[in-house]
Coordinates of C-alpha atoms in Angstrom, one line a residue:
M198 CA 148.9 -60.9 -126.7
T199 CA 151.7 -60.3 -124.6
D200 CA 150.1 -57.2 -123.1
T201 CA 147.0 -59.6 -122.1
V202 CA 149.2 -61.9 -120.7
R203 CA 150.9 -59.8 -118.2
R204 CA 147.7 -58.2 -117.0
L205 CA 146.0 -61.4 -116.3
P206 CA 147.6 -62.0 -112.7
R207 CA 146.7 -58.5 -111.8
S208 CA 143.3 -59.1 -112.6
G209 CA 143.5 -62.5 -110.5
C210 CA 144.5 -60.5 -107.4
A211 CA 142.1 -57.9 -107.9
V212 CA 139.5 -60.6 -107.7
L213 CA 140.9 -61.9 -104.6
M214 CA 141.1 -58.9 -102.9
G215 CA 137.6 -58.5 -103.7
I216 CA 136.6 -61.2 -102.3
L217 CA 138.3 -60.8 -99.1
L218 CA 136.9 -57.2 -98.9
I219 CA 133.4 -58.7 -99.3
V220 CA 133.8 -61.2 -96.7
V221 CA 135.4 -59.5 -94.2
G222 CA 132.8 -56.5 -94.5
T223 CA 129.8 -58.9 -94.6
I224 CA 131.1 -60.3 -91.0
A225 CA 131.9 -57.0 -89.4
L226 CA 128.3 -55.9 -90.9
A227 CA 126.4 -58.6 -89.5
Y228 CA 128.2 -58.2 -86.0
N229 CA 127.4 -54.4 -86.0
L230 CA 123.5 -55.3 -86.9
S231 CA 122.9 -58.4 -84.8
G232 CA 121.6 -56.3 -82.0
F233 CA 119.4 -53.6 -84.2
L234 CA 117.9 -56.3 -86.2
G235 CA 116.9 -58.9 -83.4
F236 CA 119.3 -62.2 -84.5
S237 CA 122.2 -63.8 -82.7
F238 CA 125.5 -63.0 -84.6
V239 CA 126.8 -66.5 -82.8
R240 CA 124.0 -68.1 -84.5
L241 CA 124.4 -66.8 -87.7
A242 CA 128.0 -67.7 -87.9
R243 CA 127.4 -71.0 -87.0
G244 CA 125.1 -71.4 -89.4
A245 CA 127.4 -69.9 -92.5
L246 CA 130.1 -72.2 -91.1
S247 CA 128.0 -75.2 -91.2
W248 CA 126.5 -74.8 -94.7
F249 CA 130.3 -74.0 -96.1
G250 CA 131.2 -77.1 -94.4
T251 CA 128.7 -79.2 -95.9
Y252 CA 128.0 -77.6 -99.3
W253 CA 131.8 -76.2 -100.3
P254 CA 132.1 -79.2 -103.0
A255 CA 129.3 -77.3 -104.7
L256 CA 131.3 -74.2 -105.1
L257 CA 133.9 -76.0 -107.0
I258 CA 131.4 -77.6 -109.5
A259 CA 130.0 -74.4 -109.9
W260 CA 133.3 -72.8 -110.7
G261 CA 134.1 -75.5 -113.1
L262 CA 130.8 -75.2 -115.0
Y263 CA 131.7 -71.5 -115.3
K264 CA 135.6 -72.2 -116.6
I265 CA 133.7 -74.5 -119.3
Y266 CA 131.3 -71.8 -120.2
V267 CA 133.8 -69.0 -120.3
R268 CA 136.1 -71.6 -123.0
L269 CA 133.2 -72.3 -125.1
R270 CA 131.7 -69.0 -125.6
H271 CA 135.0 -66.9 -125.1
P272 CA 138.4 -68.5 -125.6
E273 CA 140.3 -65.6 -126.0
S274 CA 139.2 -65.0 -122.3
S275 CA 139.6 -68.2 -121.2
Y276 CA 143.1 -68.8 -118.7
V277 CA 143.9 -70.0 -115.3
G278 CA 145.5 -67.2 -113.2
A279 CA 147.5 -67.4 -110.3
A280 CA 145.1 -66.2 -107.7
E281 CA 142.5 -68.3 -108.8
V282 CA 144.9 -71.4 -107.8
V283 CA 145.3 -69.6 -104.4
I284 CA 141.6 -69.4 -103.9
L285 CA 141.0 -73.0 -104.9
A286 CA 143.3 -74.0 -102.5
W287 CA 142.0 -72.0 -99.6
I288 CA 138.1 -73.2 -100.5
V289 CA 139.7 -76.8 -100.3
V290 CA 141.3 -76.5 -97.3
L291 CA 138.8 -74.5 -95.4
G292 CA 136.0 -76.7 -96.3
L293 CA 137.8 -80.0 -95.3
A294 CA 138.5 -77.9 -92.1
V295 CA 135.4 -76.9 -91.1
R296 CA 133.7 -80.2 -92.1
S297 CA 136.3 -82.2 -90.0
G298 CA 135.7 -80.2 -87.1
E299 CA 132.0 -80.3 -87.1
R300 CA 132.8 -84.3 -87.0
I301 CA 135.0 -84.0 -84.4
L302 CA 132.7 -82.1 -82.1
G303 CA 129.7 -84.3 -83.0
D304 CA 131.7 -87.4 -81.8
M305 CA 132.8 -85.8 -78.6
S306 CA 130.8 -87.3 -75.7
I307 CA 130.7 -84.1 -74.0
N308 CA 128.7 -82.5 -76.9
M309 CA 130.8 -79.5 -77.2
T310 CA 129.0 -77.5 -79.7
L311 CA 129.9 -73.9 -81.5
D312 CA 127.2 -72.4 -79.2
H313 CA 129.7 -73.8 -75.8
I314 CA 132.4 -72.2 -77.4
A315 CA 131.0 -69.1 -78.0
S316 CA 129.8 -69.0 -74.7
V317 CA 133.3 -69.0 -73.6
V318 CA 135.3 -67.1 -76.2
G319 CA 132.5 -65.0 -78.2
P320 CA 131.6 -62.9 -75.4
E321 CA 135.1 -61.4 -74.6
L322 CA 135.9 -61.3 -78.6
F323 CA 132.5 -59.9 -80.0
G324 CA 130.1 -58.9 -76.9
P325 CA 129.7 -55.3 -76.2
A326 CA 131.1 -53.7 -73.7
H327 CA 129.5 -53.0 -70.4
H328 CA 130.7 -50.3 -67.9
F329 CA 129.9 -50.4 -63.9
T330 CA 131.4 -47.4 -62.3
E331 CA 131.4 -46.7 -58.7
R332 CA 133.0 -44.5 -56.2
R333 CA 134.9 -45.3 -53.1
S334 CA 136.9 -43.4 -50.2
Y335 CA 139.3 -44.6 -47.6
A336 CA 141.2 -43.1 -44.7
L337 CA 144.9 -43.5 -44.8
E338 CA 145.5 -43.8 -41.1
M339 CA 149.3 -42.5 -41.2
A340 CA 150.4 -44.4 -43.9
E341 CA 153.4 -43.5 -45.9
V342 CA 153.3 -46.1 -48.7
L343 CA 150.5 -46.9 -51.0
V344 CA 150.8 -50.3 -52.9
I345 CA 148.1 -50.5 -55.9
E346 CA 147.6 -54.1 -57.1
N347 CA 145.2 -54.4 -60.2
D348 CA 145.0 -57.6 -62.3
R349 CA 144.0 -55.9 -65.8
G350 CA 143.0 -52.3 -66.7
E351 CA 144.1 -48.9 -66.6
V352 CA 145.2 -47.4 -63.6
T353 CA 145.5 -43.6 -63.4
V354 CA 147.1 -42.0 -60.3
S355 CA 147.1 -38.3 -59.0
G356 CA 147.9 -36.1 -56.6
W357 CA 145.6 -33.9 -54.8
D358 CA 145.9 -32.0 -50.9
E359 CA 143.4 -34.1 -49.4
E360 CA 144.5 -36.3 -46.6
G361 CA 142.4 -39.3 -47.6
L362 CA 142.4 -41.7 -50.8
E363 CA 139.5 -41.4 -53.1
V364 CA 139.0 -44.3 -55.7
V365 CA 136.5 -44.4 -58.8
I366 CA 136.3 -47.9 -60.1
T367 CA 134.8 -48.7 -63.4
R368 CA 134.4 -52.7 -64.2
R369 CA 134.3 -53.3 -67.9
V370 CA 132.7 -56.5 -68.9
Y371 CA 132.7 -57.7 -72.4
D372 CA 129.4 -59.7 -72.8
F373 CA 126.4 -60.2 -74.7
S374 CA 124.2 -59.9 -71.9
E375 CA 123.9 -57.0 -69.9
A376 CA 122.7 -59.1 -66.7
E377 CA 125.5 -61.6 -67.3
A378 CA 127.9 -58.8 -67.3
Q379 CA 126.7 -57.4 -64.1
A380 CA 126.9 -60.7 -62.5
L381 CA 130.4 -61.1 -63.7
A382 CA 131.3 -57.4 -62.4
D383 CA 129.8 -58.2 -58.8
E384 CA 132.1 -61.2 -58.5
L385 CA 135.2 -58.3 -58.4
D386 CA 135.9 -56.6 -55.2
L387 CA 138.2 -53.8 -54.1
L388 CA 140.0 -54.6 -51.2
F389 CA 141.8 -51.8 -48.7
T390 CA 144.1 -52.5 -45.9
V391 CA 146.5 -50.6 -43.9
D392 CA 149.6 -52.2 -41.9
L393 CA 152.6 -50.8 -40.3
G394 CA 152.2 -47.3 -42.4
R395 CA 151.7 -49.7 -45.8
A396 CA 148.3 -49.1 -47.4
R397 CA 147.1 -51.7 -49.5
L398 CA 144.6 -51.3 -52.6
R399 CA 143.8 -54.5 -54.8
T400 CA 141.3 -55.6 -56.8
S401 CA 140.4 -59.7 -56.3
R402 CA 137.8 -61.9 -58.4
P403 CA 137.0 -65.5 -57.2
E404 CA 139.2 -67.9 -58.7
G405 CA 138.4 -69.4 -62.3
S406 CA 136.0 -66.6 -63.0
R407 CA 136.2 -65.0 -66.2
P408 CA 138.6 -61.7 -66.4
V409 CA 137.4 -58.4 -65.6
F410 CA 138.8 -55.2 -67.0
T411 CA 139.3 -52.9 -63.7
D412 CA 140.1 -49.4 -64.8
L413 CA 141.1 -47.4 -61.5
K414 CA 141.1 -43.4 -61.3
I415 CA 142.9 -42.8 -57.8
R416 CA 143.5 -39.7 -55.9
V417 CA 146.2 -39.4 -53.0
P418 CA 148.0 -37.0 -50.9
K419 CA 150.8 -35.4 -53.1
R420 CA 153.6 -36.5 -50.3
M421 CA 152.7 -40.0 -50.3
R422 CA 155.2 -42.9 -51.8
V423 CA 153.2 -44.8 -54.7
N424 CA 154.1 -48.2 -56.0
V425 CA 151.6 -49.9 -59.0
L426 CA 151.5 -53.4 -60.0
N427 CA 149.3 -53.9 -63.0
G428 CA 149.2 -56.7 -64.5
R429 CA 148.2 -55.6 -68.0
G430 CA 146.8 -52.0 -68.5
A431 CA 148.1 -48.4 -69.2
I432 CA 149.2 -46.4 -65.9
R433 CA 148.9 -42.8 -65.9
L434 CA 150.9 -41.1 -62.9
K435 CA 150.7 -37.2 -62.3
N436 CA 150.9 -34.4 -59.7
L437 CA 152.9 -36.7 -57.3
E438 CA 155.7 -35.4 -54.7
G439 CA 156.5 -39.1 -53.4
A440 CA 158.7 -41.7 -54.9
V441 CA 156.7 -43.7 -57.4
E442 CA 157.3 -47.2 -58.8
A443 CA 155.0 -48.5 -61.3
S444 CA 155.1 -51.8 -63.4
T445 CA 152.6 -53.3 -66.3
S446 CA 152.8 -55.0 -69.4
H447 CA 151.6 -54.5 -73.1
A448 CA 150.5 -51.2 -72.0
R449 CA 152.2 -47.9 -71.9
V450 CA 152.8 -46.0 -68.8
E451 CA 152.7 -42.1 -68.5
A452 CA 154.3 -40.2 -65.9
E453 CA 154.0 -36.4 -65.5
N454 CA 154.8 -33.7 -63.0
L455 CA 156.5 -35.9 -60.3
T456 CA 159.0 -34.3 -57.6
G457 CA 160.2 -37.8 -56.0
G458 CA 161.4 -39.4 -58.6
V459 CA 160.1 -42.5 -60.5
T460 CA 160.7 -46.1 -61.5
V461 CA 158.6 -47.3 -64.3
E462 CA 158.2 -50.7 -66.5
T463 CA 156.4 -52.1 -69.1
S464 CA 156.9 -54.3 -72.6
H465 CA 155.5 -54.0 -76.0
A466 CA 154.3 -50.5 -75.4
P467 CA 155.8 -46.9 -74.9
I468 CA 156.7 -44.9 -71.6
R469 CA 156.5 -41.2 -71.7
L470 CA 158.2 -39.2 -68.6
E471 CA 157.9 -35.3 -68.4
R472 CA 158.8 -33.0 -65.7
I473 CA 160.5 -35.5 -63.4
T474 CA 162.3 -33.9 -60.2
G475 CA 164.8 -36.6 -58.9
R476 CA 166.0 -40.0 -60.4
A477 CA 163.9 -41.1 -63.2
E478 CA 164.2 -45.1 -64.4
A479 CA 162.7 -46.6 -67.4
R480 CA 162.7 -50.3 -68.6
N481 CA 160.8 -51.5 -71.4
R482 CA 160.8 -54.2 -73.9
N483 CA 159.8 -53.8 -77.7
G484 CA 158.6 -50.2 -76.8
A485 CA 159.6 -46.5 -76.9
V486 CA 160.6 -44.4 -74.0
V487 CA 160.6 -40.7 -74.4
A488 CA 161.8 -38.5 -71.1
T489 CA 161.7 -34.8 -71.4
S490 CA 162.5 -32.1 -68.4
I491 CA 164.3 -34.4 -65.9
D492 CA 165.5 -32.4 -63.3
G493 CA 168.0 -35.2 -62.0
D494 CA 169.7 -38.4 -63.7
L495 CA 168.1 -40.6 -66.1
L496 CA 168.3 -44.5 -66.8
V497 CA 166.7 -45.9 -69.6
E498 CA 166.7 -49.4 -70.7
T499 CA 164.9 -50.7 -73.7
R500 CA 165.1 -53.3 -76.5
N501 CA 163.7 -53.2 -80.1
G502 CA 162.5 -49.7 -78.8
S503 CA 163.5 -46.1 -79.6
V504 CA 164.9 -44.0 -76.8
S505 CA 164.5 -39.8 -76.7
A506 CA 166.1 -37.6 -73.6
E507 CA 165.7 -33.9 -73.8
G508 CA 166.4 -31.5 -71.0
V509 CA 168.2 -33.9 -68.4
S510 CA 169.8 -31.7 -65.7
G511 CA 172.1 -34.9 -64.5
S512 CA 173.7 -37.8 -66.2
A513 CA 171.6 -39.9 -69.0
T514 CA 172.2 -43.6 -69.6
L515 CA 170.6 -44.7 -72.3
R516 CA 170.3 -48.5 -73.1
T517 CA 168.8 -50.2 -76.3
R518 CA 169.2 -52.2 -79.4
H519 CA 167.6 -52.4 -83.0
A520 CA 166.4 -48.6 -82.6
S521 CA 167.2 -45.5 -82.5
V522 CA 168.8 -43.0 -79.5
H523 CA 168.3 -39.3 -79.3
A524 CA 169.7 -37.4 -76.5
T525 CA 169.6 -33.3 -76.4
D526 CA 170.6 -30.7 -73.6
V527 CA 171.8 -33.2 -71.1
G528 CA 173.8 -31.5 -68.2
G529 CA 175.9 -34.6 -66.8
P530 CA 177.7 -37.3 -68.5
V531 CA 176.2 -39.3 -71.3
E532 CA 176.4 -43.0 -71.7
V533 CA 174.7 -44.7 -74.9
Q534 CA 174.9 -48.4 -74.9
A535 CA 173.6 -49.8 -78.3
H536 CA 173.5 -52.4 -80.9
D537 CA 172.0 -52.0 -84.2
A538 CA 171.0 -48.4 -83.6
E539 CA 171.4 -44.8 -84.8
V540 CA 172.6 -42.6 -82.1
S541 CA 172.4 -38.6 -81.9
V542 CA 173.7 -36.9 -79.0
E543 CA 173.4 -32.8 -79.1
R544 CA 174.5 -29.9 -76.2
A545 CA 175.8 -32.1 -73.6
H546 CA 177.5 -30.1 -70.7
Q547 CA 179.9 -32.9 -69.9
G548 CA 181.4 -36.3 -71.4
V549 CA 179.7 -38.2 -73.9
S550 CA 180.4 -42.2 -74.2
I551 CA 178.9 -44.2 -76.9
T552 CA 179.0 -48.0 -78.0
T553 CA 176.7 -49.0 -80.9
R554 CA 177.7 -50.7 -84.2
N555 CA 176.2 -51.0 -87.9
R556 CA 174.2 -47.4 -87.7
P557 CA 174.9 -44.0 -88.0
V558 CA 176.2 -41.8 -85.1
F559 CA 175.9 -37.8 -84.8
V560 CA 177.5 -35.8 -81.8
S561 CA 177.5 -32.1 -81.8
D562 CA 178.1 -29.4 -79.0
V563 CA 179.7 -31.2 -76.3
E564 CA 181.5 -29.7 -73.5
G565 CA 183.6 -32.6 -72.2
E566 CA 185.1 -35.5 -74.0
L567 CA 183.5 -38.1 -76.7
T568 CA 184.6 -41.6 -76.4
L569 CA 183.1 -43.8 -79.4
E570 CA 183.4 -47.7 -79.6
T571 CA 181.6 -48.8 -82.7
R572 CA 181.9 -51.1 -85.7
N573 CA 180.5 -50.2 -89.5
S574 CA 179.0 -47.2 -88.4
S575 CA 179.4 -43.7 -90.0
V576 CA 180.6 -41.0 -87.6
I577 CA 179.8 -37.3 -87.4
A578 CA 181.1 -35.3 -84.8
R579 CA 181.5 -31.5 -84.1
L580 CA 182.1 -28.8 -81.6
I581 CA 183.4 -31.0 -79.0
R582 CA 185.5 -29.2 -76.3
G583 CA 187.5 -32.0 -74.9
D584 CA 189.5 -34.9 -76.2
V585 CA 188.2 -37.7 -78.8
V586 CA 188.6 -41.2 -78.9
I587 CA 187.2 -43.5 -81.3
E588 CA 187.2 -47.2 -82.2
N589 CA 185.3 -48.0 -85.4
Q590 CA 185.6 -50.0 -88.7
Y591 CA 184.2 -49.8 -92.1
R592 CA 182.9 -46.4 -92.5
H593 CA 183.4 -42.8 -92.5
I594 CA 184.5 -40.8 -89.8
R595 CA 184.4 -36.8 -90.1
L596 CA 185.3 -34.6 -87.1
T597 CA 185.0 -30.7 -86.8
D598 CA 185.9 -28.1 -84.5
I599 CA 187.7 -30.2 -81.8
G600 CA 189.0 -28.5 -78.8
G601 CA 190.9 -31.2 -77.4
G602 CA 193.1 -33.9 -78.6
V603 CA 191.9 -36.7 -81.4
R604 CA 192.8 -40.4 -81.2
I605 CA 191.5 -42.8 -84.1
N606 CA 191.6 -46.4 -84.6
G607 CA 189.8 -46.7 -87.5
P608 CA 190.6 -49.8 -90.2
Q609 CA 189.4 -49.4 -93.4
C610 CA 187.5 -46.0 -92.1
E611 CA 187.9 -43.0 -94.2
V612 CA 188.6 -40.1 -91.9
D613 CA 188.2 -36.4 -92.3
L614 CA 189.4 -33.7 -89.5
E615 CA 189.0 -30.0 -89.5
S616 CA 189.8 -27.6 -86.9
V617 CA 191.3 -29.6 -84.0
A618 CA 193.2 -28.0 -81.3
G619 CA 194.9 -30.8 -79.6
P620 CA 197.4 -33.4 -80.7
I621 CA 196.0 -35.9 -83.4
V622 CA 197.0 -39.8 -83.3
I623 CA 195.2 -41.6 -86.4
E624 CA 195.6 -45.5 -87.2
S625 CA 194.1 -46.4 -90.2
S626 CA 194.3 -49.1 -93.3
D627 CA 192.7 -48.6 -96.7
K628 CA 190.7 -45.6 -97.0
D629 CA 191.8 -41.9 -97.2
V630 CA 192.9 -39.8 -94.4
R631 CA 192.3 -36.0 -94.8
V632 CA 193.3 -33.2 -91.9
A633 CA 193.0 -29.9 -92.3
D634 CA 193.8 -27.0 -89.9
F635 CA 195.6 -28.5 -87.1
A636 CA 197.3 -26.8 -84.4
S637 CA 199.3 -29.2 -82.4
G638 CA 200.9 -32.8 -83.2
L639 CA 200.2 -35.0 -85.6
E640 CA 200.6 -38.9 -86.4
I641 CA 199.4 -41.0 -89.3
R642 CA 199.8 -44.2 -89.5
S643 CA 198.4 -46.3 -92.1
T644 CA 199.1 -48.8 -94.8
H645 CA 196.9 -48.6 -98.2
A646 CA 195.5 -44.6 -97.9
R647 CA 196.5 -41.6 -99.3
L648 CA 197.2 -38.8 -96.7
H649 CA 196.1 -35.2 -97.3
V650 CA 197.5 -33.0 -94.5
S651 CA 197.3 -29.3 -94.0
T652 CA 197.7 -26.4 -91.7
K653 CA 198.1 -22.7 -91.6
R654 CA 200.1 -22.9 -88.4
L655 CA 202.8 -25.6 -87.6
A656 CA 202.5 -26.1 -83.9
G657 CA 204.0 -29.6 -83.0
A658 CA 205.6 -32.4 -84.5
V659 CA 204.3 -34.2 -87.6
H660 CA 204.8 -38.0 -88.3
L661 CA 203.1 -39.4 -91.7
E662 CA 203.5 -42.9 -92.5
T663 CA 201.7 -45.1 -95.3
T664 CA 202.7 -48.0 -97.8
Y665 CA 200.7 -47.8 -100.9
G666 CA 199.4 -44.0 -100.8
D667 CA 200.5 -40.7 -101.8
I668 CA 201.0 -38.2 -99.2
E669 CA 200.5 -34.5 -99.5
L670 CA 201.4 -32.1 -96.7
W671 CA 200.3 -28.1 -96.9
L672 CA 202.4 -26.0 -94.7
P673 CA 202.4 -22.3 -94.3
S674 CA 205.3 -20.3 -96.1
N675 CA 206.7 -19.2 -92.7
A676 CA 206.8 -22.9 -91.2
S677 CA 209.6 -23.7 -88.8
A678 CA 210.3 -27.6 -89.4
T679 CA 213.3 -30.3 -89.8
L680 CA 212.1 -32.3 -92.8
T681 CA 212.8 -35.8 -93.5
A682 CA 211.2 -38.1 -96.2
T683 CA 211.6 -41.3 -97.6
T684 CA 210.0 -43.4 -100.3
L685 CA 211.0 -46.6 -101.8
D686 CA 209.7 -46.2 -105.4
G687 CA 208.2 -42.8 -105.8
E688 CA 209.1 -39.0 -106.3
M689 CA 209.3 -36.3 -104.2
S690 CA 208.3 -32.7 -104.9
S691 CA 208.4 -29.3 -102.9
E692 CA 206.8 -25.6 -102.9
L693 CA 208.8 -24.7 -99.9
G694 CA 212.3 -24.6 -100.7
K695 CA 214.6 -27.2 -102.2
L696 CA 215.1 -30.5 -100.8
E697 CA 218.4 -32.4 -100.4
E698 CA 218.8 -36.1 -101.4
S699 CA 220.6 -37.6 -98.5
S700 CA 221.1 -41.0 -99.4
V701 CA 219.8 -43.7 -101.7
N702 CA 219.7 -47.3 -100.5
D703 CA 217.7 -50.6 -100.3
H704 CA 215.4 -48.8 -97.9
G705 CA 214.4 -46.2 -100.5
R706 CA 215.2 -42.7 -101.3
H707 CA 215.6 -39.9 -98.5
W708 CA 215.3 -36.2 -98.5
T709 CA 216.0 -33.7 -95.8
A710 CA 215.1 -30.3 -95.7
T711 CA 215.3 -27.3 -92.9
L712 CA 212.4 -24.7 -93.0
G713 CA 212.6 -21.6 -90.8
D714 CA 214.7 -22.4 -87.4
G715 CA 213.5 -26.0 -87.8
A716 CA 211.9 -26.4 -84.6
H717 CA 209.2 -28.9 -85.0
P718 CA 210.4 -32.2 -86.5
V719 CA 208.4 -33.6 -89.6
S720 CA 208.8 -36.8 -91.1
I721 CA 207.0 -38.3 -94.0
S722 CA 207.5 -42.0 -95.4
T723 CA 205.8 -43.9 -98.1
S724 CA 206.8 -47.3 -99.9
Y725 CA 205.7 -47.0 -103.7
D726 CA 203.8 -43.7 -103.9
D727 CA 204.9 -39.7 -104.5
I728 CA 205.4 -37.2 -101.5
A729 CA 204.5 -33.5 -102.4
L730 CA 205.1 -30.8 -99.7
R731 CA 202.8 -27.8 -100.9
K732 CA 202.5 -24.1 -99.6
A733 CA 199.1 -23.7 -97.8
P734 CA 197.0 -20.7 -98.7
R735 CA 197.1 -17.7 -96.2

């Protein structure tokens, strides 16, 4: 019995899904076959809604009779599932809404019927597409700039070796009647003017008329500067040598093989830039940006969209929120400003600056310095030739093969460093700090962290300080150091010779030792835990 009860809600959901699929499939099939079978889909939909608005209570009566029948003949299968309650609620709500709508429309003095509504909204939503194409040519008359203005539709601009302007215009109209679609298409015109070296190509339609989608395929002289203003529709730009600007919304922008620089803008759609010479700028909102093979500087600004930049010879400035940032093979400085964004930078030939939070950061193979300001982000960085400066909280920091110095301010960050050539300064609090194979001075200040430090060659001063954590220092047997160690309530041990306890007072126990000729000062202190001096393996 228990297994049966558990399966019932699943069966109810299956019934609900089955009904939904049948309804959607029936509507789509009726629409697709309306022209072939010679009936009006709008009239059929109107009749179905009118029937439902009138007779929906009969569905409840039939359902109730069926439930009584099942209860009397098959009591073991009689139950009320959650899906049945949902279906019942939907039937009641839809029935009342349809019937109320019919009454309101019937009482209106303007006699607004479903046919009237369908005549306005229906064609654009359900009408087939009609295409009307023509080709036009224009003389540019020494114009240096071409401005293209379009209301809605796709715009493609490509360069060619001719001196004139060629336009292929395709008007797309959605309507049930081809004659009506032709009339709407004829209302839209393409206007071209030239004034003071500035050519203007724009679509024009009568005010208040139904929108018509206008697809433009334009070929212009390669050296001409181009500015595309598209209200809503995709933009494609290719094989141009002049400066290019383009803006649209809710549609993608693609730019390829441009040698005069480019500035593009859109929203809610992706941007792709490829093989651009000169400065490239891309601004987006709720859409991704992909830029590859940029011979110049790159600026990307977006929100809720990922950013990918690869093969940029100049600087790369990348800004986004709530999406990932990936930069690879950048010749100039890299600046990433992000929020709640995963960041990855590889093969940067100059410095890298990153600001983000709440998402991981990975940096590899940087010729210059790395500056990172983040919060609640795990950090992995390796093969950094310059200095590294990190501000972080709450996550793990791991650095490997650092050619310069390292400065970390990481409260509540676990820190791992390996193979660092320059001086190291670390300030932390609760998490462990591990440093291996450092080759210069080292300073660690912490409160509740355990410190594990080792080097094969002592080459600078060392200062290790914590409060509630053990300290282990691994030094080579030939190290040259003057050692001082202090612990308030812990022990001191050494594998590198005898330590002398110099004093015991209210500030703890103090030891001193001289290793080799004592060239480098080494100070170690912890309040309530132990200190161990170990011999580093060769």
